[in-house]
PDB file of C-alpha atoms in Angstrom:
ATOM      1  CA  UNK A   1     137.694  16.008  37.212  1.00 81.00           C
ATOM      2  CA  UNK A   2     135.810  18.564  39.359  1.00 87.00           C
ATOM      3  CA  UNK A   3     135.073  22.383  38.140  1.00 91.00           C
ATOM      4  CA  UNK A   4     134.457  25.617  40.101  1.00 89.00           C
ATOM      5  CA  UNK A   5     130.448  25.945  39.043  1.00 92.00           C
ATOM      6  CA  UNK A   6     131.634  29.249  37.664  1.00 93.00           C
ATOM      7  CA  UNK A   7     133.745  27.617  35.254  1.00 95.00           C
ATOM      8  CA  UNK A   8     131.591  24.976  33.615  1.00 95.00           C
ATOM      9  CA  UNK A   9     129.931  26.734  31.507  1.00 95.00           C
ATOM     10  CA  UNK A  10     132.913  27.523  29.555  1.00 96.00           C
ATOM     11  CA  UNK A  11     133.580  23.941  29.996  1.00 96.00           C
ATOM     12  CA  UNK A  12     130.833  22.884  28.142  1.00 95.00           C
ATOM     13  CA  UNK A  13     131.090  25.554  25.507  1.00 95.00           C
ATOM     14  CA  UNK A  14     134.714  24.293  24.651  1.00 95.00           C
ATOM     15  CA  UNK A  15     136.192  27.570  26.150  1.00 96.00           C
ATOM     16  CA  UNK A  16     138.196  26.344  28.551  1.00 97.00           C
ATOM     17  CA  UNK A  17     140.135  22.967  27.886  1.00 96.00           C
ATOM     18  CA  UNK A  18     143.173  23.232  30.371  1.00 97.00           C
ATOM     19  CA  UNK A  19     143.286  23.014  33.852  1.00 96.00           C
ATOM     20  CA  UNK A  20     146.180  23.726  36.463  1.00 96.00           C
ATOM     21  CA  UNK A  21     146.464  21.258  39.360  1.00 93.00           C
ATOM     22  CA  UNK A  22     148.506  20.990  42.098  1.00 92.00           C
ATOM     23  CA  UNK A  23     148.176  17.255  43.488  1.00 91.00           C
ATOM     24  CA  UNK A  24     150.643  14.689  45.237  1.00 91.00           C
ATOM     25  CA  UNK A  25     150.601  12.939  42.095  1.00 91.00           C
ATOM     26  CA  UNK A  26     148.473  12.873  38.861  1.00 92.00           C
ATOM     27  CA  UNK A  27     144.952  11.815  39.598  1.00 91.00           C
ATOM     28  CA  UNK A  28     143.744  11.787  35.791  1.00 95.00           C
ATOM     29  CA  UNK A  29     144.789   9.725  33.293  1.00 97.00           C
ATOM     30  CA  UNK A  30     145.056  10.228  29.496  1.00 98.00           C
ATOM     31  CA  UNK A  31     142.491   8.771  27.452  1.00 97.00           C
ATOM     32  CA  UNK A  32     140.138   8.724  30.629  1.00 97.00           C
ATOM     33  CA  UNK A  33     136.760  10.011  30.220  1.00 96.00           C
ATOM     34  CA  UNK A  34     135.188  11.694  33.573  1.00 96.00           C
ATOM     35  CA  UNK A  35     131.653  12.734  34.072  1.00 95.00           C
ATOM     36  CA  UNK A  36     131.093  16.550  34.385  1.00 92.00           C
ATOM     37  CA  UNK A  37     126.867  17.629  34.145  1.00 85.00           C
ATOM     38  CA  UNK A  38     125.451  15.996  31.151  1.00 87.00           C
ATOM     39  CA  UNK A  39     128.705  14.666  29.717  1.00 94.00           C
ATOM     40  CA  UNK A  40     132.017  14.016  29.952  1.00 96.00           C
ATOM     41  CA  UNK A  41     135.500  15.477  29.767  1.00 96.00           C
ATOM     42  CA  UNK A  42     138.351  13.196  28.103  1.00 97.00           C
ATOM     43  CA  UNK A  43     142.000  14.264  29.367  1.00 98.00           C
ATOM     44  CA  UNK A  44     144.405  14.862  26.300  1.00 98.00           C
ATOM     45  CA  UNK A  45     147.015  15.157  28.445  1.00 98.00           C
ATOM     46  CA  UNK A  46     148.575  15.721  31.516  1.00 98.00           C
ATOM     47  CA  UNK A  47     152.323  17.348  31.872  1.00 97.00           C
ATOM     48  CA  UNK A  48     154.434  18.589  35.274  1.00 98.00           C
ATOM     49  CA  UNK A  49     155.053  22.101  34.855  1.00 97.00           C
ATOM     50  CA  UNK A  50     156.452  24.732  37.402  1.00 96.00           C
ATOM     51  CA  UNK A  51     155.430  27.776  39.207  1.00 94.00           C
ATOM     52  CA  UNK A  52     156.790  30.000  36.665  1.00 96.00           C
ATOM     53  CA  UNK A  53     155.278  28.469  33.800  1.00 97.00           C
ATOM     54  CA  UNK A  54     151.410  29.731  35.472  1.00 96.00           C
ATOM     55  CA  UNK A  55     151.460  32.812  33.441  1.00 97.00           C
ATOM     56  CA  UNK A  56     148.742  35.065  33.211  1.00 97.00           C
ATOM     57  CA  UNK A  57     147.250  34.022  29.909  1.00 96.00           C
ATOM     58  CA  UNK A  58     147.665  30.116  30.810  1.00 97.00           C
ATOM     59  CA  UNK A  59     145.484  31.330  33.962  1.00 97.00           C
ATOM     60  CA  UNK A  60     142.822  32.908  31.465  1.00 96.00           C
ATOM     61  CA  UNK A  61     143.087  29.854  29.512  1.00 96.00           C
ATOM     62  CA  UNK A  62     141.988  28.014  32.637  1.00 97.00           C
ATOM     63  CA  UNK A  63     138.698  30.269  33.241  1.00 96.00           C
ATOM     64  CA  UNK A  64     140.550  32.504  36.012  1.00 95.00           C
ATOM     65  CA  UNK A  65     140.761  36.033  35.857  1.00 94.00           C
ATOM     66  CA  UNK A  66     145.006  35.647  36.861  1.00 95.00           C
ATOM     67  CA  UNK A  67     147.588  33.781  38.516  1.00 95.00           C
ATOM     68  CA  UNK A  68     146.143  34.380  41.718  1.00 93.00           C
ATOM     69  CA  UNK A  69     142.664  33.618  41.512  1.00 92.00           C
ATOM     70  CA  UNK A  70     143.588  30.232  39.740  1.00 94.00           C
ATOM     71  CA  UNK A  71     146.328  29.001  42.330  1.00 90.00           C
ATOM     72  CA  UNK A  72     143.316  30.109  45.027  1.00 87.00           C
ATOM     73  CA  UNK A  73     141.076  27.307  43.097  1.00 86.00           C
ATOM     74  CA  UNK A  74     144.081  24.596  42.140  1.00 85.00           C
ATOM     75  CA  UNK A  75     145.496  22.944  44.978  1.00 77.00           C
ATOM     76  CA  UNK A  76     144.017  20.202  45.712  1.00 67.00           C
ATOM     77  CA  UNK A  77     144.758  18.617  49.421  1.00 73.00           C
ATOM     78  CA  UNK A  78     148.805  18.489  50.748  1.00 82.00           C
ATOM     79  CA  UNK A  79     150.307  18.596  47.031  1.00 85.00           C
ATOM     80  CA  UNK A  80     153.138  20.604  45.974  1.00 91.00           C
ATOM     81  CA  UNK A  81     152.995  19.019  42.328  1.00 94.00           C
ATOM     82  CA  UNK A  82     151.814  21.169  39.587  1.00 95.00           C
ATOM     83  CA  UNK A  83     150.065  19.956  36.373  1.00 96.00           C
ATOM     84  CA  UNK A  84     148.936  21.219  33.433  1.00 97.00           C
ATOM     85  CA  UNK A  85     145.586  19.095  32.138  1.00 97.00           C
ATOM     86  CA  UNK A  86     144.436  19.360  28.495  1.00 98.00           C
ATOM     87  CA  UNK A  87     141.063  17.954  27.958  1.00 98.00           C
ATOM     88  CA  UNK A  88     137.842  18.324  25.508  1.00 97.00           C
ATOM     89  CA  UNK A  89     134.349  18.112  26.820  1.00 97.00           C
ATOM     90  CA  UNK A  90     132.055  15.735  25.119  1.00 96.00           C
ATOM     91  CA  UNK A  91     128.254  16.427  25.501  1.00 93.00           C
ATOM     92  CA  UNK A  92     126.276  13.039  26.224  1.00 89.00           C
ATOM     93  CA  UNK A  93     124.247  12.374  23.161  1.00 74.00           C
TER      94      UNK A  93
END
């Protein structure tokens, strides 16, 4: 999974562990581990979720500042899918 630079620091400090998507289909997969700087973020899950359900605190949740700002950063190519992505990050030791 890919992260604006602003938000990986609160990546990496275990601030933010959700991310809104909107894709064609899910590109992450439970379990899966992904590299992000100097370690890796494991998805703890991965739900469909609609329009309405991108409140404002699920946005600051996510890193953003509001609905807005995150649905400026979350779609991702010609998908009209939205996702909700729970993950951890897990320094490399």
């Amino acid at each position: 999974m890919m992260f604006a630079k602003r938000l990986r620091d609160g990546v990496r400090r275990g601030e933010i562990t959700c991310s809104v998507r909107i894709w064609i289909r899910p590109r992450v997969r439970v379990g899966a581990r992904y590299r992000m700087d100097e370690g890796q973020i494991e998805v703890d899950s991965i739900e469909p979720i609609g329009l309405p359900d991108i409140t404002p605190q699920l946005a600051r949740e996510s890193g953003f500042l509001g609905v807005l700002d995150l649905l400026k950063i979350a779609k991702h190519g010609k998908g009209e899918n939205i996702y909700l992505v729970r993950f951890h990050y897990m320094p490399s030791k």
